[in-house]
């Protein structure tokens, strides 16, 4: 399958994840936001799969449900789990091995820019997701760090990810090297 363009981090991540996620898989969107990533995940796994999405904002949940409804997907399907809670509590909701997870960090586009993902909770969620991840499974992260507190999250997260043992994980980082204004950092972590 071809990559639409590398110019948008989300399109690039979707194009890679499309190769890794299959019908029937169990997948997680750690930050539902406006629902684009969780809807993408649902399209990949279908009704035989299981989808979990987390966000702390009612607005995110509302926007996500609207997106599914607009696309004529019944939001009460038992395989769709829209969870209004922090991803740091992921272990309370998921007790199955997962095939993939997405972390698209920062603030809700079009929403309150002061409500952002935070280093401690993001790392807690990521460590749970890594624990739940099946061998061969993948986690994608997009780090936006232009907002207040973003640099702190970026540095903490890179510190955590860079020390993951090479014997257990492959980590790939993709940077937009000729862009100004804090371009996003894209990371993939695959379990060996
Ligand atoms: N994936 C989204 C999409 O497709 O539209 C975009 C996500 S947006 C960049 C980041 C989201 O993280 C915001 O909606 C914000 O509310 C959410 N967030 C912040 N802290 C969180 C937490 N502890 N747990 C889950 N979501 C959180």
PDB file of C-alpha atoms and ligand atoms in Angstrom:
ATOM      1  CA  UNK A   1       0.000   0.000   0.000  1.00  0.00           C
ATOM      2  CA  UNK A   2       1.322   3.459  -0.839  1.00  0.00           C
ATOM      3  CA  UNK A   3       2.051   6.321   1.555  1.00  0.00           C
ATOM      4  CA  UNK A   4      -0.164   9.340   0.803  1.00  0.00           C
ATOM      5  CA  UNK A   5       2.398  11.880   1.960  1.00  0.00           C
ATOM      6  CA  UNK A   6       5.034  12.221   4.650  1.00  0.00           C
ATOM      7  CA  UNK A   7       4.229  15.886   5.217  1.00  0.00           C
ATOM      8  CA  UNK A   8       1.561  15.259   7.885  1.00  0.00           C
ATOM      9  CA  UNK A   9       2.764  13.206  10.830  1.00  0.00           C
ATOM     10  CA  UNK A  10      -0.658  11.588  11.330  1.00  0.00           C
ATOM     11  CA  UNK A  11      -0.910  10.417   7.695  1.00  0.00           C
ATOM     12  CA  UNK A  12       2.589   8.990   7.907  1.00  0.00           C
ATOM     13  CA  UNK A  13       1.800   7.120  11.144  1.00  0.00           C
ATOM     14  CA  UNK A  14      -1.452   5.764   9.702  1.00  0.00           C
ATOM     15  CA  UNK A  15       0.321   4.503   6.608  1.00  0.00           C
ATOM     16  CA  UNK A  16       2.838   2.552   8.703  1.00  0.00           C
ATOM     17  CA  UNK A  17       0.216   1.211  11.132  1.00  0.00           C
ATOM     18  CA  UNK A  18      -1.930   0.028   8.223  1.00  0.00           C
ATOM     19  CA  UNK A  19       0.765  -2.534   7.469  1.00  0.00           C
ATOM     20  CA  UNK A  20       0.843  -3.773  11.064  1.00  0.00           C
ATOM     21  CA  UNK A  21      -2.830  -3.797  12.136  1.00  0.00           C
ATOM     22  CA  UNK A  22      -5.236  -6.416  10.845  1.00  0.00           C
ATOM     23  CA  UNK A  23      -8.895  -7.321  10.987  1.00  0.00           C
ATOM     24  CA  UNK A  24      -9.718  -8.723  14.449  1.00  0.00           C
ATOM     25  CA  UNK A  25      -6.818  -7.040  16.272  1.00  0.00           C
ATOM     26  CA  UNK A  26      -7.032  -5.415  19.715  1.00  0.00           C
ATOM     27  CA  UNK A  27      -5.940  -1.782  19.594  1.00  0.00           C
ATOM     28  CA  UNK A  28      -5.758   1.303  21.805  1.00  0.00           C
ATOM     29  CA  UNK A  29      -5.965   5.026  21.158  1.00  0.00           C
ATOM     30  CA  UNK A  30      -4.455   6.563  24.296  1.00  0.00           C
ATOM     31  CA  UNK A  31      -5.616  10.077  23.346  1.00  0.00           C
ATOM     32  CA  UNK A  32      -8.929  10.143  21.445  1.00  0.00           C
ATOM     33  CA  UNK A  33      -8.987  13.902  20.850  1.00  0.00           C
ATOM     34  CA  UNK A  34     -11.344  14.530  17.941  1.00  0.00           C
ATOM     35  CA  UNK A  35     -11.581  10.830  17.112  1.00  0.00           C
ATOM     36  CA  UNK A  36      -9.559  10.631  13.903  1.00  0.00           C
ATOM     37  CA  UNK A  37      -7.044   8.085  15.149  1.00  0.00           C
ATOM     38  CA  UNK A  38      -9.556   5.868  16.919  1.00  0.00           C
ATOM     39  CA  UNK A  39     -11.772   5.882  13.839  1.00  0.00           C
ATOM     40  CA  UNK A  40      -8.753   4.910  11.729  1.00  0.00           C
ATOM     41  CA  UNK A  41      -8.010   2.076  14.190  1.00  0.00           C
ATOM     42  CA  UNK A  42     -11.611   0.883  14.044  1.00  0.00           C
ATOM     43  CA  UNK A  43     -11.467   0.817  10.234  1.00  0.00           C
ATOM     44  CA  UNK A  44      -8.397  -1.431  10.400  1.00  0.00           C
ATOM     45  CA  UNK A  45      -9.708  -3.962  12.947  1.00  0.00           C
ATOM     46  CA  UNK A  46     -13.406  -4.009  11.969  1.00  0.00           C
ATOM     47  CA  UNK A  47     -16.160  -5.470  14.096  1.00  0.00           C
ATOM     48  CA  UNK A  48     -14.127  -8.591  14.850  1.00  0.00           C
ATOM     49  CA  UNK A  49     -11.531  -6.455  16.617  1.00  0.00           C
ATOM     50  CA  UNK A  50     -11.621  -4.558  19.888  1.00  0.00           C
ATOM     51  CA  UNK A  51     -10.935  -0.832  20.173  1.00  0.00           C
ATOM     52  CA  UNK A  52     -10.196   1.113  23.361  1.00  0.00           C
ATOM     53  CA  UNK A  53     -10.000   4.887  23.404  1.00  0.00           C
ATOM     54  CA  UNK A  54      -9.098   7.178  26.299  1.00  0.00           C
ATOM     55  CA  UNK A  55      -9.453  10.894  26.887  1.00  0.00           C
ATOM     56  CA  UNK A  56     -10.045  13.081  29.919  1.00  0.00           C
ATOM     57  CA  UNK A  57     -12.262  15.651  28.157  1.00  0.00           C
ATOM     58  CA  UNK A  58     -16.026  15.422  27.605  1.00  0.00           C
ATOM     59  CA  UNK A  59     -15.502  17.468  24.432  1.00  0.00           C
ATOM     60  CA  UNK A  60     -13.208  14.798  23.047  1.00  0.00           C
ATOM     61  CA  UNK A  61     -15.721  12.053  23.770  1.00  0.00           C
ATOM     62  CA  UNK A  62     -18.504  14.108  22.163  1.00  0.00           C
ATOM     63  CA  UNK A  63     -16.430  14.834  19.038  1.00  0.00           C
ATOM     64  CA  UNK A  64     -15.330  11.203  18.734  1.00  0.00           C
ATOM     65  CA  UNK A  65     -18.874   9.839  19.020  1.00  0.00           C
ATOM     66  CA  UNK A  66     -20.015  12.399  16.447  1.00  0.00           C
ATOM     67  CA  UNK A  67     -17.320  11.269  14.017  1.00  0.00           C
ATOM     68  CA  UNK A  68     -18.379   7.630  14.317  1.00  0.00           C
ATOM     69  CA  UNK A  69     -22.059   8.527  13.904  1.00  0.00           C
ATOM     70  CA  UNK A  70     -21.288  10.727  10.885  1.00  0.00           C
ATOM     71  CA  UNK A  71     -19.680   7.660   9.341  1.00  0.00           C
ATOM     72  CA  UNK A  72     -22.717   5.530  10.180  1.00  0.00           C
ATOM     73  CA  UNK A  73     -20.969   3.406  12.786  1.00  0.00           C
ATOM     74  CA  UNK A  74     -23.119   2.285  15.706  1.00  0.00           C
ATOM     75  CA  UNK A  75     -21.283   3.615  18.787  1.00  0.00           C
ATOM     76  CA  UNK A  76     -22.891   1.118  21.182  1.00  0.00           C
ATOM     77  CA  UNK A  77     -21.135  -1.847  19.579  1.00  0.00           C
ATOM     78  CA  UNK A  78     -19.647  -4.007  22.335  1.00  0.00           C
ATOM     79  CA  UNK A  79     -16.206  -4.015  20.732  1.00  0.00           C
ATOM     80  CA  UNK A  80     -15.959  -0.197  20.910  1.00  0.00           C
ATOM     81  CA  UNK A  81     -14.810   1.161  24.271  1.00  0.00           C
ATOM     82  CA  UNK A  82     -14.835   4.952  24.540  1.00  0.00           C
ATOM     83  CA  UNK A  83     -13.378   5.643  27.966  1.00  0.00           C
ATOM     84  CA  UNK A  84     -13.638   9.036  29.659  1.00  0.00           C
ATOM     85  CA  UNK A  85     -10.616   8.580  31.896  1.00  0.00           C
ATOM     86  CA  UNK A  86      -6.883   9.202  31.825  1.00  0.00           C
ATOM     87  CA  UNK A  87      -4.743   6.750  29.875  1.00  0.00           C
ATOM     88  CA  UNK A  88      -2.664   6.350  33.045  1.00  0.00           C
ATOM     89  CA  UNK A  89      -5.554   4.176  34.281  1.00  0.00           C
ATOM     90  CA  UNK A  90      -5.394   1.890  31.245  1.00  0.00           C
ATOM     91  CA  UNK A  91      -4.628  -1.142  33.420  1.00  0.00           C
ATOM     92  CA  UNK A  92      -8.096  -0.822  35.018  1.00  0.00           C
ATOM     93  CA  UNK A  93      -9.824  -1.274  31.661  1.00  0.00           C
ATOM     94  CA  UNK A  94      -7.657  -3.598  29.569  1.00  0.00           C
ATOM     95  CA  UNK A  95      -6.664  -7.078  30.649  1.00  0.00           C
ATOM     96  CA  UNK A  96      -5.969  -8.530  27.199  1.00  0.00           C
ATOM     97  CA  UNK A  97      -2.761  -8.477  25.159  1.00  0.00           C
ATOM     98  CA  UNK A  98      -2.913  -5.697  22.572  1.00  0.00           C
ATOM     99  CA  UNK A  99      -1.637  -5.531  18.997  1.00  0.00           C
ATOM    100  CA  UNK A 100      -1.100  -1.777  18.750  1.00  0.00           C
ATOM    101  CA  UNK A 101      -1.521   1.537  20.519  1.00  0.00           C
ATOM    102  CA  UNK A 102      -1.373   5.139  19.427  1.00  0.00           C
ATOM    103  CA  UNK A 103      -0.272   8.115  21.535  1.00  0.00           C
ATOM    104  CA  UNK A 104      -0.924  11.423  19.805  1.00  0.00           C
ATOM    105  CA  UNK A 105       0.179  13.873  22.499  1.00  0.00           C
ATOM    106  CA  UNK A 106      -0.452  17.525  23.313  1.00  0.00           C
ATOM    107  CA  UNK A 107      -3.774  19.390  23.374  1.00  0.00           C
ATOM    108  CA  UNK A 108      -7.152  18.845  21.708  1.00  0.00           C
ATOM    109  CA  UNK A 109      -7.048  20.592  18.306  1.00  0.00           C
ATOM    110  CA  UNK A 110      -9.753  23.275  18.352  1.00  0.00           C
ATOM    111  CA  UNK A 111     -10.176  22.823  22.110  1.00  0.00           C
ATOM    112  CA  UNK A 112      -8.673  24.101  25.353  1.00  0.00           C
ATOM    113  CA  UNK A 113      -4.922  24.424  24.761  1.00  0.00           C
ATOM    114  CA  UNK A 114      -4.181  24.373  28.488  1.00  0.00           C
ATOM    115  CA  UNK A 115      -5.393  20.783  28.862  1.00  0.00           C
ATOM    116  CA  UNK A 116      -2.392  18.782  27.696  1.00  0.00           C
ATOM    117  CA  UNK A 117      -0.811  15.393  28.158  1.00  0.00           C
ATOM    118  CA  UNK A 118       1.741  15.336  30.975  1.00  0.00           C
ATOM    119  CA  UNK A 119       5.078  13.519  31.371  1.00  0.00           C
ATOM    120  CA  UNK A 120       4.257  11.412  34.430  1.00  0.00           C
ATOM    121  CA  UNK A 121       0.856  10.178  33.224  1.00  0.00           C
ATOM    122  CA  UNK A 122       2.015   9.666  29.633  1.00  0.00           C
ATOM    123  CA  UNK A 123       4.959   7.536  30.784  1.00  0.00           C
ATOM    124  CA  UNK A 124       2.717   5.534  33.124  1.00  0.00           C
ATOM    125  CA  UNK A 125       0.312   4.846  30.249  1.00  0.00           C
ATOM    126  CA  UNK A 126       3.114   3.992  27.856  1.00  0.00           C
ATOM    127  CA  UNK A 127       4.642   1.530  30.303  1.00  0.00           C
ATOM    128  CA  UNK A 128       1.249  -0.194  30.708  1.00  0.00           C
ATOM    129  CA  UNK A 129       0.801  -0.314  26.933  1.00  0.00           C
ATOM    130  CA  UNK A 130       4.294  -1.789  26.505  1.00  0.00           C
ATOM    131  CA  UNK A 131       3.474  -4.426  29.117  1.00  0.00           C
ATOM    132  CA  UNK A 132       0.202  -5.315  27.323  1.00  0.00           C
ATOM    133  CA  UNK A 133       1.765  -5.257  23.838  1.00  0.00           C
ATOM    134  CA  UNK A 134       2.047  -8.614  22.061  1.00  0.00           C
ATOM    135  CA  UNK A 135       5.339  -9.677  20.505  1.00  0.00           C
ATOM    136  CA  UNK A 136       5.474  -8.068  17.061  1.00  0.00           C
ATOM    137  CA  UNK A 137       3.000  -5.392  18.157  1.00  0.00           C
ATOM    138  CA  UNK A 138       3.690  -1.695  17.721  1.00  0.00           C
ATOM    139  CA  UNK A 139       3.088   1.564  19.551  1.00  0.00           C
ATOM    140  CA  UNK A 140       3.209   4.874  17.712  1.00  0.00           C
ATOM    141  CA  UNK A 141       3.769   8.225  19.368  1.00  0.00           C
ATOM    142  CA  UNK A 142       3.512  11.718  17.968  1.00  0.00           C
ATOM    143  CA  UNK A 143       5.082  14.266  20.300  1.00  0.00           C
ATOM    144  CA  UNK A 144       3.957  17.869  19.848  1.00  0.00           C
ATOM    145  CA  UNK A 145       5.936  20.067  22.197  1.00  0.00           C
ATOM    146  CA  UNK A 146       5.356  23.693  21.159  1.00  0.00           C
ATOM    147  CA  UNK A 147       2.870  24.325  23.987  1.00  0.00           C
ATOM    148  CA  UNK A 148       3.597  25.148  27.614  1.00  0.00           C
ATOM    149  CA  UNK A 149       4.996  22.048  29.328  1.00  0.00           C
ATOM    150  CA  UNK A 150       5.544  20.323  25.973  1.00  0.00           C
ATOM    151  CA  UNK A 151       9.327  20.440  26.098  1.00  0.00           C
ATOM    152  CA  UNK A 152       9.315  18.831  29.521  1.00  0.00           C
ATOM    153  CA  UNK A 153       7.062  16.028  28.249  1.00  0.00           C
ATOM    154  CA  UNK A 154       9.222  15.532  25.151  1.00  0.00           C
ATOM    155  CA  UNK A 155      12.452  15.288  27.156  1.00  0.00           C
ATOM    156  CA  UNK A 156      11.011  12.970  29.806  1.00  0.00           C
ATOM    157  CA  UNK A 157       9.428  10.722  27.218  1.00  0.00           C
ATOM    158  CA  UNK A 158      12.540  10.500  25.038  1.00  0.00           C
ATOM    159  CA  UNK A 159      14.577   9.749  28.167  1.00  0.00           C
ATOM    160  CA  UNK A 160      12.194   6.887  28.988  1.00  0.00           C
ATOM    161  CA  UNK A 161      11.948   5.511  25.446  1.00  0.00           C
ATOM    162  CA  UNK A 162      15.666   5.730  24.694  1.00  0.00           C
ATOM    163  CA  UNK A 163      16.508   3.482  27.624  1.00  0.00           C
ATOM    164  CA  UNK A 164      14.137   0.671  26.592  1.00  0.00           C
ATOM    165  CA  UNK A 165      16.262  -2.483  26.261  1.00  0.00           C
ATOM    166  CA  UNK A 166      17.271  -3.219  22.690  1.00  0.00           C
ATOM    167  CA  UNK A 167      16.898  -6.931  23.407  1.00  0.00           C
ATOM    168  CA  UNK A 168      13.141  -6.403  23.881  1.00  0.00           C
ATOM    169  CA  UNK A 169      12.163  -3.432  21.718  1.00  0.00           C
ATOM    170  CA  UNK A 170      12.995  -1.779  18.432  1.00  0.00           C
ATOM    171  CA  UNK A 171      12.601   2.003  18.607  1.00  0.00           C
ATOM    172  CA  UNK A 172      12.459   4.174  15.488  1.00  0.00           C
ATOM    173  CA  UNK A 173      12.400   7.972  15.641  1.00  0.00           C
ATOM    174  CA  UNK A 174      11.431  10.159  12.675  1.00  0.00           C
ATOM    175  CA  UNK A 175      12.144  13.890  12.773  1.00  0.00           C
ATOM    176  CA  UNK A 176      11.140  16.703  10.428  1.00  0.00           C
ATOM    177  CA  UNK A 177      14.623  18.173  10.246  1.00  0.00           C
ATOM    178  CA  UNK A 178      14.070  21.249   8.054  1.00  0.00           C
ATOM    179  CA  UNK A 179      10.889  22.592   9.710  1.00  0.00           C
ATOM    180  CA  UNK A 180      10.712  25.533  12.097  1.00  0.00           C
ATOM    181  CA  UNK A 181       8.437  25.947  15.143  1.00  0.00           C
ATOM    182  CA  UNK A 182       8.783  22.672  17.003  1.00  0.00           C
ATOM    183  CA  UNK A 183       7.733  20.147  14.346  1.00  0.00           C
ATOM    184  CA  UNK A 184       6.275  16.927  15.766  1.00  0.00           C
ATOM    185  CA  UNK A 185       8.477  13.950  16.566  1.00  0.00           C
ATOM    186  CA  UNK A 186       7.194  10.575  15.410  1.00  0.00           C
ATOM    187  CA  UNK A 187       8.240   7.408  17.207  1.00  0.00           C
ATOM    188  CA  UNK A 188       7.470   3.729  16.766  1.00  0.00           C
ATOM    189  CA  UNK A 189       8.198   1.101  19.409  1.00  0.00           C
ATOM    190  CA  UNK A 190       7.921  -2.522  18.328  1.00  0.00           C
ATOM    191  CA  UNK A 191       8.097  -5.432  20.763  1.00  0.00           C
ATOM    192  CA  UNK A 192      10.528  -8.169  19.739  1.00  0.00           C
TER     193      UNK A 192
HETATM  194  N1  LIG B   1      -5.754  11.311  18.558  1.00  0.00           N
HETATM  195  C1  LIG B   1      -6.497  12.542  18.490  1.00  0.00           C
HETATM  196  C2  LIG B   1      -7.235  12.673  17.178  1.00  0.00           C
HETATM  197  O1  LIG B   1      -7.169  11.771  16.328  1.00  0.00           O
HETATM  198  O2  LIG B   1      -7.926  13.674  17.013  1.00  0.00           O
HETATM  199  C3  LIG B   1      -5.692  13.759  18.859  1.00  0.00           C
HETATM  200  C4  LIG B   1      -5.227  13.776  20.292  1.00  0.00           C
HETATM  201  S1  LIG B   1      -4.879  15.369  20.940  1.00  0.00           S
HETATM  202  C5  LIG B   1      -3.381  15.825  20.148  1.00  0.00           C
HETATM  203  C6  LIG B   1      -4.389  15.016  22.595  1.00  0.00           C
HETATM  204  C7  LIG B   1      -5.523  14.624  23.518  1.00  0.00           C
HETATM  205  O3  LIG B   1      -4.957  14.081  24.712  1.00  0.00           O
HETATM  206  C8  LIG B   1      -6.439  15.750  23.961  1.00  0.00           C
HETATM  207  O4  LIG B   1      -7.747  15.518  23.522  1.00  0.00           O
HETATM  208  C9  LIG B   1      -6.364  15.682  25.501  1.00  0.00           C
HETATM  209  O5  LIG B   1      -7.583  15.900  26.154  1.00  0.00           O
HETATM  210  C10 LIG B   1      -5.909  14.264  25.720  1.00  0.00           C
HETATM  211  N2  LIG B   1      -5.333  13.989  27.036  1.00  0.00           N
HETATM  212  C11 LIG B   1      -4.658  14.819  27.872  1.00  0.00           C
HETATM  213  N3  LIG B   1      -4.310  14.166  28.994  1.00  0.00           N
HETATM  214  C12 LIG B   1      -4.779  12.894  28.873  1.00  0.00           C
HETATM  215  C13 LIG B   1      -4.747  11.743  29.706  1.00  0.00           C
HETATM  216  N4  LIG B   1      -4.156  11.743  30.895  1.00  0.00           N
HETATM  217  N5  LIG B   1      -5.338  10.605  29.259  1.00  0.00           N
HETATM  218  C14 LIG B   1      -5.963  10.572  28.056  1.00  0.00           C
HETATM  219  N6  LIG B   1      -6.027  11.638  27.222  1.00  0.00           N
HETATM  220  C15 LIG B   1      -5.440  12.775  27.628  1.00  0.00           C
END
